[in-house]
Coordinates of C-alpha atoms and ligand atoms in Angstrom, one line a residue:
X10 CA 54.9 197.2 88.4
X11 CA 53.8 201.0 87.3
X12 CA 56.1 203.5 86.1
X13 CA 56.6 207.0 87.3
X14 CA 58.3 210.1 85.5
X15 CA 58.8 213.5 86.7
X16 CA 60.8 216.6 85.3
X17 CA 61.5 220.4 86.3
X18 CA 63.5 222.3 83.8
X19 CA 63.5 224.3 80.8
X20 CA 62.9 221.5 78.2
X21 CA 59.3 221.3 79.2
X22 CA 57.9 218.5 80.9
X23 CA 55.7 216.7 78.3
X24 CA 58.2 215.8 76.0
X25 CA 60.6 214.1 78.7
X26 CA 57.7 212.7 80.7
X27 CA 56.0 211.1 77.8
X28 CA 59.4 209.7 76.4
X29 CA 60.4 208.4 80.0
X30 CA 57.1 206.9 79.9
X31 CA 57.4 204.9 76.9
X32 CA 60.6 203.6 78.2
X33 CA 59.0 202.2 81.3
X34 CA 56.0 200.9 79.5
X35 CA 57.4 197.3 80.3
X36 CA 56.6 197.9 83.8
X37 CA 52.9 198.4 83.1
X38 CA 50.9 199.2 80.2
X39 CA 47.1 199.3 81.2
X40 CA 46.8 203.0 81.0
X41 CA 49.1 206.2 81.3
X42 CA 48.7 209.7 82.6
X43 CA 50.5 213.2 82.9
X44 CA 49.9 216.3 84.8
X45 CA 52.1 219.4 84.1
X46 CA 52.4 222.8 85.8
X47 CA 52.5 225.9 83.6
X48 CA 53.1 228.7 86.3
X49 CA 50.1 228.6 88.7
X50 CA 48.0 226.3 86.2
X51 CA 47.8 222.8 86.3
X52 CA 46.6 220.6 83.3
X53 CA 46.4 216.9 83.2
X54 CA 45.5 214.2 80.9
X55 CA 44.7 210.3 81.0
X56 CA 44.2 207.3 78.7
X57 CA 43.5 203.8 78.4
X58 CA 45.9 201.7 77.0
X59 CA 49.6 202.3 75.9
X60 CA 51.4 205.6 76.3
X61 CA 51.1 206.1 72.6
X62 CA 47.2 206.6 73.2
X63 CA 48.1 209.1 75.9
X64 CA 50.5 211.2 73.4
X65 CA 47.3 211.0 70.7
X66 CA 45.1 212.9 73.3
X67 CA 47.8 215.7 74.2
X68 CA 46.8 219.2 72.6
X69 CA 49.7 220.8 71.0
X70 CA 50.2 223.6 73.5
X71 CA 50.3 221.1 76.4
X72 CA 53.5 223.0 77.9
X73 CA 54.8 223.5 81.5
X74 CA 58.0 223.2 83.1
X75 CA 57.2 220.9 85.7
X76 CA 55.3 217.6 85.1
X77 CA 54.6 214.2 86.3
X78 CA 53.4 210.9 84.5
X79 CA 52.7 207.4 85.1
X80 CA 52.0 204.1 83.3
X81 CA 49.9 201.7 85.2
X82 CA 49.5 197.9 86.0
X83 CA 46.3 197.7 87.8
X84 CA 45.9 196.8 91.4
X85 CA 42.7 198.6 92.6
X86 CA 40.2 199.0 90.1
X87 CA 40.1 197.9 86.6
X88 CA 42.1 199.7 83.5
X89 CA 39.9 202.7 83.1
X90 CA 40.6 206.5 82.3
X91 CA 39.3 207.2 85.9
X92 CA 41.5 204.7 87.4
X93 CA 44.8 205.9 85.7
X94 CA 47.0 208.3 87.3
X95 CA 47.7 211.3 88.0
X96 CA 45.1 211.5 90.7
X97 CA 43.7 215.0 91.4
X98 CA 42.4 216.4 94.6
X99 CA 38.6 217.3 94.5
X100 CA 40.0 221.1 94.6
X101 CA 42.3 220.6 91.9
X102 CA 45.3 222.0 93.1
X103 CA 47.2 218.5 94.0
X104 CA 48.0 215.7 91.5
X105 CA 49.6 212.7 92.5
X106 CA 51.3 209.6 91.2
X107 CA 51.8 206.5 93.0
X108 CA 53.5 203.0 92.7
X109 CA 53.0 200.3 95.3
X110 CA 49.7 199.7 97.5
X111 CA 48.2 201.6 100.5
X112 CA 46.8 199.1 102.8
X113 CA 44.6 201.5 104.8
X114 CA 43.0 202.7 101.9
X115 CA 39.5 201.8 103.0
X116 CA 39.4 203.7 106.5
X117 CA 40.9 206.8 105.1
X118 CA 38.6 207.0 102.0
X119 CA 35.7 206.3 104.5
X120 CA 37.0 209.4 106.7
X121 CA 37.5 211.7 103.7
X122 CA 34.3 210.8 102.4
X123 CA 32.6 211.9 105.8
X124 CA 34.2 215.2 105.2
X125 CA 32.4 215.8 101.9
X126 CA 35.6 214.3 99.5
X127 CA 33.6 212.8 96.2
X128 CA 35.8 209.9 95.0
X129 CA 36.0 209.5 90.8
X130 CA 37.9 206.4 90.9
X131 CA 38.4 203.0 92.4
X132 CA 42.3 203.6 93.5
X133 CA 44.0 203.7 96.6
X134 CA 46.0 206.4 95.3
X135 CA 43.2 208.9 95.0
X136 CA 42.9 208.8 98.9
X137 CA 46.8 210.4 98.8
X138 CA 45.6 213.4 96.5
X139 CA 42.6 214.2 98.6
X140 CA 44.7 213.6 102.0
X141 CA 47.6 215.9 100.9
X142 CA 45.3 218.6 99.6
X143 CA 43.5 218.8 102.9
X144 CA 46.6 219.1 104.6
X145 CA 48.2 221.8 102.7
X146 CA 44.7 223.9 103.2
X147 CA 45.4 223.3 106.9
X148 CA 49.5 223.9 107.1
X149 CA 49.4 227.6 108.2
X150 CA 52.3 228.0 105.7
X151 CA 50.5 226.0 102.8
X152 CA 53.6 223.8 102.4
X153 CA 53.3 221.0 100.1
X154 CA 56.2 219.0 101.8
X155 CA 54.5 219.1 105.2
X156 CA 51.2 218.1 103.8
X157 CA 53.1 215.0 102.2
X158 CA 54.9 214.2 105.6
X159 CA 51.5 214.7 107.4
X160 CA 49.7 212.3 105.2
X161 CA 52.3 209.7 104.9
X162 CA 52.2 209.6 108.6
X163 CA 48.8 208.6 108.3
X164 CA 49.6 205.8 105.8
X165 CA 50.3 202.3 105.9
X166 CA 51.5 200.6 102.9
X167 CA 54.1 200.8 100.1
X168 CA 54.7 204.0 97.6
X169 CA 56.9 205.6 95.4
X170 CA 55.2 208.8 95.1
X171 CA 55.4 212.1 92.9
X172 CA 53.0 215.0 94.2
X173 CA 52.8 218.5 92.3
X174 CA 50.7 221.5 93.6
X175 CA 49.8 224.5 91.3
X176 CA 50.4 226.6 94.2
X177 CA 54.0 225.6 94.0
X178 CA 54.5 225.3 90.5
X179 CA 58.3 225.1 90.6
X180 CA 58.4 221.8 92.4
X181 CA 57.6 217.8 93.0
X182 CA 57.8 216.5 96.2
X183 CA 58.6 212.9 96.4
X184 CA 58.1 210.2 99.0
X185 CA 59.5 206.5 98.9
X186 CA 58.6 203.6 101.0
X187 CA 59.3 200.4 99.5
X188 CA 59.0 201.2 95.7
X189 CA 62.1 202.8 94.2
X190 CA 62.3 206.4 92.9
X191 CA 65.5 207.8 91.4
X192 CA 66.3 211.7 90.7
X193 CA 68.6 212.4 87.9
X194 CA 70.6 215.5 88.0
X195 CA 71.0 217.6 85.0
X196 CA 72.4 221.1 83.7
X197 CA 69.6 223.3 85.2
X198 CA 67.0 220.4 84.9
X199 CA 66.1 217.7 87.1
X200 CA 64.6 214.5 86.3
X201 CA 62.5 211.8 88.6
X202 CA 61.6 208.3 87.4
X203 CA 61.0 204.9 89.3
X204 CA 63.7 203.2 87.0
X205 CA 66.7 204.6 85.6
X206 CA 65.6 203.3 82.1
X207 CA 63.3 206.3 82.0
X208 CA 65.8 209.0 82.6
X209 CA 69.3 207.5 81.7
X210 CA 69.7 209.5 78.1
X211 CA 69.3 212.4 80.0
X212 CA 71.6 212.3 83.0
X213 CA 74.1 209.4 84.5
X214 CA 74.4 211.5 87.7
X215 CA 71.4 210.1 89.9
X216 CA 70.4 210.0 93.7
X217 CA 68.5 206.7 94.7
X218 CA 65.9 207.7 97.2
X219 CA 66.1 205.5 100.2
X220 CA 63.1 203.9 101.9
X221 CA 61.8 206.5 104.2
X222 CA 63.0 209.3 102.5
X223 CA 61.5 212.5 100.9
X224 CA 62.6 215.0 98.5
X225 CA 61.9 218.4 96.8
X226 CA 63.0 218.5 93.4
X227 CA 63.1 221.8 91.3
X228 CA 64.9 222.7 88.1
X229 CA 67.9 223.5 90.0
X230 CA 68.3 220.2 92.0
X231 CA 67.0 218.3 95.1
X232 CA 66.7 218.5 98.9
X233 CA 66.4 215.1 100.8
X234 CA 64.7 214.8 103.9
X235 CA 63.4 212.2 106.7
X236 CA 60.1 212.0 108.2
X237 CA 61.1 214.4 110.9
X238 CA 62.0 217.0 108.2
X239 CA 65.4 216.9 109.1
X240 CA 67.6 217.6 105.8
X241 CA 69.7 214.7 104.5
X242 CA 73.0 214.8 102.5
X243 CA 72.9 212.5 99.4
X244 CA 75.7 213.0 97.0
X245 CA 75.0 211.9 93.5
X246 CA 76.2 208.5 92.0
X247 CA 77.3 207.7 88.4
X248 CA 75.3 204.9 86.5
X249 CA 76.2 203.3 83.5
X250 CA 74.7 205.1 80.5
X251 CA 74.1 201.9 78.6
X252 CA 71.6 200.7 80.9
X253 CA 69.1 203.0 78.9
X254 CA 69.6 201.4 75.7
X255 CA 66.0 200.2 74.8
X256 CA 66.1 200.0 70.9
X257 CA 65.0 197.3 68.9
X258 CA 68.2 197.4 66.7
X259 CA 66.4 196.2 63.7
X260 CA 64.6 193.1 65.4
X261 CA 60.7 193.2 65.4
X262 CA 60.6 192.2 69.2
X263 CA 62.6 192.9 72.2
X264 CA 62.3 189.1 73.3
X265 CA 63.8 188.0 69.9
X266 CA 66.4 190.8 70.2
X267 CA 67.1 189.6 73.6
X268 CA 67.4 185.8 73.2
X269 CA 69.7 186.6 70.1
X270 CA 72.2 188.4 72.3
X271 CA 72.5 185.3 74.5
X272 CA 75.9 184.4 73.1
X273 CA 77.2 187.7 73.9
X274 CA 75.3 188.3 77.3
X275 CA 77.0 184.7 78.4
X276 CA 80.7 186.0 77.2
X277 CA 79.9 188.8 79.7
X278 CA 78.9 187.0 82.7
X279 CA 82.0 184.6 82.4
X280 CA 84.4 187.4 81.4
X281 CA 87.2 187.2 83.9
X282 CA 85.7 185.2 86.3
X283 CA 87.0 182.0 85.1
X284 CA 90.1 180.5 86.4
X285 CA 91.4 177.6 84.0
X286 CA 94.6 177.0 85.9
X287 CA 92.7 176.1 89.4
X288 CA 89.6 175.2 88.0
X289 CA 87.4 177.7 90.0
X290 CA 85.6 181.0 89.7
X291 CA 86.9 184.2 90.9
X292 CA 83.9 186.0 92.2
X293 CA 85.5 189.2 94.2
X294 CA 81.7 190.7 94.5
X295 CA 80.6 188.1 97.0
X296 CA 82.7 189.5 99.5
X297 CA 83.5 186.1 100.9
X298 CA 87.0 184.8 101.2
X299 CA 87.6 181.1 101.3
X300 CA 87.3 180.7 105.1
X301 CA 83.8 182.4 104.7
X302 CA 82.9 180.1 102.1
X303 CA 83.9 177.2 103.8
X304 CA 81.8 178.2 106.9
X305 CA 78.7 178.1 104.9
X306 CA 76.5 175.1 105.7
X307 CA 73.4 175.4 103.7
X308 CA 72.4 177.6 100.7
X309 CA 69.0 178.8 100.1
X310 CA 68.0 180.6 97.0
X311 CA 65.0 183.0 96.7
X312 CA 63.6 184.4 93.5
X313 CA 60.5 184.8 91.9
X314 CA 58.6 183.4 88.6
X315 CA 61.3 182.4 86.4
X316 CA 64.0 183.5 88.6
X317 CA 62.7 181.3 91.2
X318 CA 62.8 178.4 88.5
X319 CA 66.6 179.4 87.9
X320 CA 67.2 179.3 91.3
X321 CA 66.1 175.5 91.3
X322 CA 68.8 174.8 88.7
X323 CA 71.2 176.9 90.9
X324 CA 70.4 175.1 93.8
X325 CA 70.9 171.7 92.1
X326 CA 74.2 172.8 90.9
X327 CA 75.4 174.0 94.4
X328 CA 74.2 170.5 95.9
X329 CA 76.3 168.7 92.8
X330 CA 79.2 170.6 92.9
X331 CA 80.0 171.7 96.5
X332 CA 77.9 169.1 98.4
X333 CA 76.1 171.7 100.3
X334 CA 72.6 171.2 101.1
X335 CA 70.8 173.9 99.0
X336 CA 67.2 174.4 97.9
X337 CA 65.1 177.3 96.2
X338 CA 62.1 179.2 97.4
X339 CA 59.8 181.5 95.9
X340 CA 60.4 184.8 97.5
X341 CA 56.9 185.6 97.5
X342 CA 56.4 182.9 100.2
X343 CA 59.1 183.2 102.1
X344 CA 59.0 186.1 104.3
X345 CA 55.2 185.2 105.2
X346 CA 56.1 181.9 106.8
X347 CA 58.1 183.2 109.4
X348 CA 61.1 181.4 108.3
X349 CA 64.2 180.4 110.7
X350 CA 67.1 182.3 109.2
X351 CA 70.5 180.6 110.2
X352 CA 73.8 182.4 110.2
X353 CA 75.5 179.9 108.5
X354 CA 73.1 179.8 105.7
X355 CA 74.2 181.9 102.5
X356 CA 71.0 183.1 101.4
X357 CA 71.0 184.0 97.6
X358 CA 68.6 186.5 96.1
X359 CA 68.2 186.4 92.2
X360 CA 66.6 188.9 90.1
X361 CA 66.9 190.4 86.9
X362 CA 65.2 193.7 87.7
X363 CA 66.4 194.0 91.1
X364 CA 63.1 195.9 91.9
X365 CA 60.8 192.4 92.5
X366 CA 59.5 193.7 95.7
X367 CA 58.7 190.2 96.9
X368 CA 62.4 189.5 96.5
X369 CA 63.5 192.5 98.1
X370 CA 61.3 192.1 101.0
X371 CA 62.7 188.7 101.8
X372 CA 66.4 189.9 101.6
X373 CA 65.4 192.7 103.9
X374 CA 63.7 190.2 106.3
X375 CA 66.9 188.0 106.2
X376 CA 68.9 190.7 107.1
X377 CA 66.7 191.8 109.8
X378 CA 67.0 188.5 111.2
X379 CA 70.7 188.3 110.9
X380 CA 71.3 186.2 107.6
X381 CA 73.8 187.1 105.2
X382 CA 72.7 187.5 101.7
X383 CA 74.5 188.0 98.2
X384 CA 72.5 189.0 95.0
X385 CA 72.4 187.5 91.4
X386 CA 71.1 190.6 89.6
X387 CA 71.5 192.2 86.4
X388 CA 70.3 195.8 87.1
X389 CA 73.1 197.6 88.4
X390 CA 72.4 199.7 91.5
X391 CA 69.0 198.2 91.8
X392 CA 67.1 197.9 95.0
X393 CA 67.7 194.2 95.7
X394 CA 71.4 194.6 94.4
X395 CA 72.1 197.5 97.2
X396 CA 70.2 195.6 99.9
X397 CA 72.6 192.7 99.7
X398 CA 75.7 192.3 101.4
X399 CA 77.8 191.4 98.0
X400 CA 76.8 189.5 95.0
X401 CA 77.4 188.4 90.9
X402 CA 76.0 190.9 88.7
X403 CA 74.7 189.3 85.8
X404 CA 76.0 191.7 82.9
X405 CA 73.2 190.4 80.5
X406 CA 72.4 194.0 79.3
X407 CA 68.9 195.9 79.5
X408 CA 66.1 193.5 79.2
X409 CA 62.8 195.0 78.0
X410 CA 60.6 191.8 77.1
X411 CA 58.4 190.9 79.8
X412 CA 59.3 187.4 79.0
X413 CA 63.0 187.0 80.2
X414 CA 65.5 185.3 78.2
X415 CA 69.1 186.2 78.2
X416 CA 69.0 187.2 82.0
X417 CA 67.7 183.9 83.0
X418 CA 70.5 182.2 80.8
X419 CA 73.0 184.5 82.9
X420 CA 71.5 183.8 86.1
X421 CA 72.1 180.0 85.6
X422 CA 75.8 180.6 84.6
X423 CA 76.2 183.0 87.6
X424 CA 75.0 179.9 89.8
X425 CA 77.6 177.7 88.0
X426 CA 80.2 180.0 88.8
X427 CA 79.0 180.2 92.4
X428 CA 78.6 176.4 92.8
X429 CA 82.4 176.0 91.5
X430 CA 83.6 178.6 94.0
X431 CA 81.9 176.7 96.9
X432 CA 82.9 173.5 95.5
X433 CA 86.6 174.2 95.1
X434 CA 86.9 175.6 98.6
X435 CA 85.3 172.2 99.6
X436 CA 86.2 168.6 97.9
X437 CA 85.3 169.5 94.3
X438 CA 88.7 168.4 92.7
X439 CA 90.9 170.5 90.1
X440 CA 90.4 168.0 87.5
X441 CA 86.6 168.4 87.7
X442 CA 86.8 172.2 88.1
X443 CA 88.8 172.3 85.1
X444 CA 86.3 170.2 83.3
X445 CA 83.8 172.7 84.0
X446 CA 85.5 176.0 83.4
X447 CA 86.3 174.7 79.9
X448 CA 82.9 173.6 79.4
X449 CA 81.8 177.0 80.6
X450 CA 83.9 178.7 78.1
X451 CA 82.2 176.8 75.3
X452 CA 78.6 177.7 76.5
X453 CA 78.5 181.0 74.5
X454 CA 79.1 179.1 71.0
X455 CA 76.7 176.5 72.0
X456 CA 73.7 178.7 72.6
X457 CA 74.7 180.4 69.2
X458 CA 74.3 177.0 67.6
X459 CA 70.7 176.6 69.3
X460 CA 69.7 179.8 67.9
X461 CA 71.1 178.8 64.5
X462 CA 68.4 176.2 64.2
X463 CA 65.5 178.8 65.2
X464 CA 63.8 177.8 62.1
X465 CA 63.4 174.2 62.8
X466 CA 62.3 175.0 66.2
X467 CA 59.7 177.5 64.5
X468 CA 58.4 174.7 62.8
X469 CA 57.7 172.8 65.9
X470 CA 56.3 175.9 67.5
X471 CA 53.8 176.1 64.8
X472 CA 52.3 172.9 65.6
X473 CA 52.2 173.5 69.5
X474 CA 50.5 176.7 69.0
X475 CA 47.2 174.6 67.9
X476 CA 47.0 172.9 71.3
X477 CA 45.0 174.3 74.1
X478 CA 47.0 172.8 76.9
X479 CA 50.5 171.3 77.1
X480 CA 52.5 169.3 79.5
X481 CA 56.4 170.2 79.7
X482 CA 58.0 167.3 81.8
X483 CA 61.5 166.8 83.1
X484 CA 63.2 165.2 86.3
X485 CA 65.9 166.0 88.4
X486 CA 68.1 168.6 86.3
X487 CA 65.4 168.4 83.7
X488 CA 62.5 169.7 86.0
X489 CA 63.3 173.3 86.6
X490 CA 64.1 173.4 82.6
X491 CA 60.4 171.9 82.3
X492 CA 58.9 174.7 84.6
X493 CA 60.8 177.4 83.0
X494 CA 59.5 176.0 79.7
X495 CA 56.0 175.9 80.8
X496 CA 56.1 179.4 82.1
X497 CA 57.4 181.0 79.2
X498 CA 54.8 179.2 77.0
X499 CA 51.9 180.2 79.3
X500 CA 53.3 183.7 79.6
X501 CA 53.1 184.8 76.1
X502 CA 51.0 182.2 74.3
X503 CA 48.2 182.2 76.9
X504 CA 47.9 178.5 76.4
X505 CA 47.8 176.4 79.3
X506 CA 51.2 174.9 80.1
X507 CA 51.7 172.6 83.3
X508 CA 55.1 171.4 84.3
X509 CA 55.6 168.0 86.0
X510 CA 58.3 165.8 86.8
X511 CA 58.3 162.8 84.7
X512 CA 58.7 160.7 87.8
X513 CA 55.2 162.1 89.0
X514 CA 53.1 161.4 85.7
X515 CA 51.7 157.9 87.1
X516 CA 50.5 159.7 90.0
X517 CA 47.9 161.5 88.2
X518 CA 49.1 163.6 85.4
X519 CA 49.2 160.7 83.0
X520 CA 45.1 160.8 83.0
X521 CA 45.4 163.9 81.2
X522 CA 47.4 162.4 77.9
X523 CA 45.6 162.3 74.8
X524 CA 46.5 163.0 71.2
X525 CA 45.4 166.5 71.9
X526 CA 47.5 167.2 74.6
X527 CA 51.2 167.6 73.4
X528 CA 54.2 166.8 75.8
X529 CA 57.3 168.5 75.6
X530 CA 59.9 166.3 77.4
X531 CA 63.4 167.7 78.6
X532 CA 65.5 164.7 78.1
X533 CA 69.2 165.2 79.2
X534 CA 71.8 162.8 78.3
X535 CA 72.6 161.8 82.1
X536 CA 72.2 159.1 84.5
X537 CA 68.6 159.4 84.5
X538 CA 68.2 159.0 80.6
X539 CA 66.6 155.3 81.2
X540 CA 64.1 156.7 83.4
X541 CA 63.2 159.5 81.2
X542 CA 62.9 157.1 78.1
X543 CA 60.6 155.0 80.4
X544 CA 58.0 158.1 80.8
X545 CA 58.2 158.8 77.0
X546 CA 57.1 155.1 76.5
X547 CA 54.3 155.7 78.7
X548 CA 52.7 158.9 77.1
X549 CA 53.4 157.2 73.5
X550 CA 51.5 154.0 74.7
X551 CA 48.6 156.1 75.5
X552 CA 48.7 158.2 72.2
X553 CA 50.4 161.4 73.6
X554 CA 52.1 163.3 71.1
X555 CA 55.9 164.2 71.8
X556 CA 58.6 166.9 71.5
X557 CA 61.6 165.7 73.0
X558 CA 64.3 168.4 73.9
X559 CA 67.6 166.3 74.0
X560 CA 71.3 166.1 72.6
X561 CA 72.1 164.7 69.4
X562 CA 72.7 160.9 69.1
X563 CA 70.4 160.5 72.0
X564 CA 68.3 157.1 71.6
X565 CA 64.9 158.1 72.9
X566 CA 63.9 154.8 72.9
X567 CA 63.4 153.9 69.1
X568 CA 60.1 156.1 69.7
X569 CA 59.5 158.1 66.3
X570 CA 59.1 161.6 67.6
X571 CA 59.9 165.4 67.1
X572 CA 63.1 166.1 68.5
X573 CA 65.3 169.5 69.0
X574 CA 69.1 168.6 69.7
X575 CA 70.7 170.8 71.6
X576 CA 74.6 170.7 72.0
X577 CA 75.9 168.5 75.1
X578 CA 77.8 170.3 77.9
X579 CA 79.0 168.6 81.0
X580 CA 75.9 167.0 82.8
X581 CA 75.8 169.7 85.5
X582 CA 75.7 172.5 83.0
X583 CA 73.0 170.8 80.4
X584 CA 70.0 172.7 82.1
X585 CA 71.6 176.1 80.6
X586 CA 71.6 174.9 77.1
X587 CA 68.3 172.9 77.5
X588 CA 66.4 176.0 78.6
X589 CA 67.2 178.0 75.3
X590 CA 64.9 176.2 72.8
X591 CA 62.0 176.6 74.9
X592 CA 62.2 180.1 75.0
X593 CA 62.0 180.0 71.0
X594 CA 59.2 177.4 71.2
X595 CA 57.1 180.1 73.4
X596 CA 58.0 182.9 71.1
X597 CA 57.3 181.6 67.9
X598 CA 54.1 180.1 69.1
X599 CA 53.0 183.3 70.6
X600 CA 54.1 184.8 67.1
X601 CA 51.6 182.1 65.4
X602 CA 48.9 183.2 67.8
X603 CA 49.2 186.6 66.7
X604 CA 50.1 187.9 70.5
X605 CA 52.0 191.0 71.5
X606 CA 55.0 189.3 72.4
X607 CA 56.6 192.2 74.5
X608 CA 53.8 192.8 76.3
X609 CA 51.5 190.0 77.3
X610 CA 48.3 190.7 78.7
X611 CA 47.9 191.1 82.5
X612 CA 51.6 191.1 83.4
X613 CA 54.6 193.6 83.4
X614 CA 58.2 193.5 83.6
X615 CA 59.0 194.3 87.2
X616 CA 56.5 193.4 89.7
X617 CA 56.9 196.0 92.5
X618 CA 53.7 195.3 94.6
X619 CA 53.8 192.5 96.7
Ligands
M6R721 O1 63.2 191.1 87.8 P1 63.0 189.6 88.5 O2 63.9 188.7 88.1 O3 62.8 189.6 89.9 O4 61.6 189.2 88.2 C1 60.9 187.9 88.4 C2 59.7 187.4 88.0 O5 58.7 188.3 87.9 C3 60.2 187.2 86.2 O6 61.1 186.4 86.4 C4 58.9 186.8 85.2 O7 58.5 185.5 86.0 C5 59.2 186.8 84.2 N1 58.3 187.4 83.4 C6 59.5 185.6 83.3 O8 59.7 185.7 82.1

């Protein structure tokens, strides 16, 4: 959540920072701001709304070799200009941009107020600006680094922080604790960002700061140091330049571009990982050999939001194919309930961004308690990926739209590979393994066939967009699909959409059913078809309108209902395909309602605050 960009070098900070911020807007778009140092003079600007608003307010000669910028997703205080970052100290010398949350902001604020500081915002970040300025004033050498170290020694909470001081006009000081910061090394210039996307078009040579690490950045490079001021050695790593590709490529929205990319993305996650002869998957990145895989007694998947729902799909695949007990849990809950961590359990952290702080903290907690964690992560080198013992990269390519699509499909496919691998070292027969490998190989083309029906699905979406509330139902394999369908719908249409197990209808939700409340029913052609059809009858008998997502030729009990026919895979893999039309439904309903599909209100792409 929120994005940080910084720069030191000859290009001038403002253009680099503004460009970087617009590439990070998907992390927050409530407000934005910038501060630049031009010799010994600091200038800053802040504005409400997207980065474009900020760009428009900047005077032409807003120049300076060093600068920091921020795009905000509000945590403390509403989205106003006063609450936008950078925050400046009362004496005007220090400016701070910050991602994360300062837990003890209230007592620090009271202390500073008692010392005469007048606060101008509701944010926790402003405390940091004043505290650092006070400490610079007190430091005999006036050292910004020392002041940042001393200030953060008094702070509880999480931060990715960039600080400038107009009395040290050649530098930015950075600090990381629980919120990522990356330094990109150029030729006589240095870039800073909370996310690779902001800087990868300038350089692919980067240093990821670790938690508890600090850095001084100048045009000629960086020096990293610990809380005790001891210099550390951090050789740069090379990153994939393509991860910065954020263009629309002729599509109107990132979400549409990304769901249309799914056939190609699906090929990429499967490429080189299917073994049709042995009917298994080759997953070297897991760092688990057959013996280690056989020793696993339980699988626990953790993730947030849609990634958690795909985790439910995955847990079910694992139980079905490997007969290992498996379940999924919201990572945002996991670490707060003093979980039992077992050495024979394989923990699977699933995340598109790899920066979701709840998922990251859960991984760290599991590892602290001696558990082994593998990651199913899209962004290479992200915090979750680096915190895990091994994993499966999703290879979905950059995902910009807040509403995730292609990454989720690739997560489900990666789970299928994991389930296959775990199954084949146990009792899953070679014939079943080969059946699934063959089915997996067909999935990219089958996704394409669903996408080819976009026009028809848009017609259904138009009708659904008129309803103020909807039900999504499914059972067993269909239930996580229904949950994800409801999630996507509410995320971008702002309509109330609720998912239920169809088996639970009679226990309460049936009371909601009326002609005004449409139900989207996920009905795979599997052993539960009869039970699913019975639920459809219960709804139809009470005047409920139905849209059934099923497969060609499936008899939905002779009911005259609207339907979307999705190509049939093997039953274990059907959830992968059944999810795709629900993305298109949400997208077209949101368009119908005139919403900003890529930037839904109140949300951000990566949730980096707990
Ligand atoms: O980057 P992650 O996969 O960890 O993100 C988890 C959720 O925040 C994310 O899936 C969210 O629910 C999406 N906006 C869904 O479309």
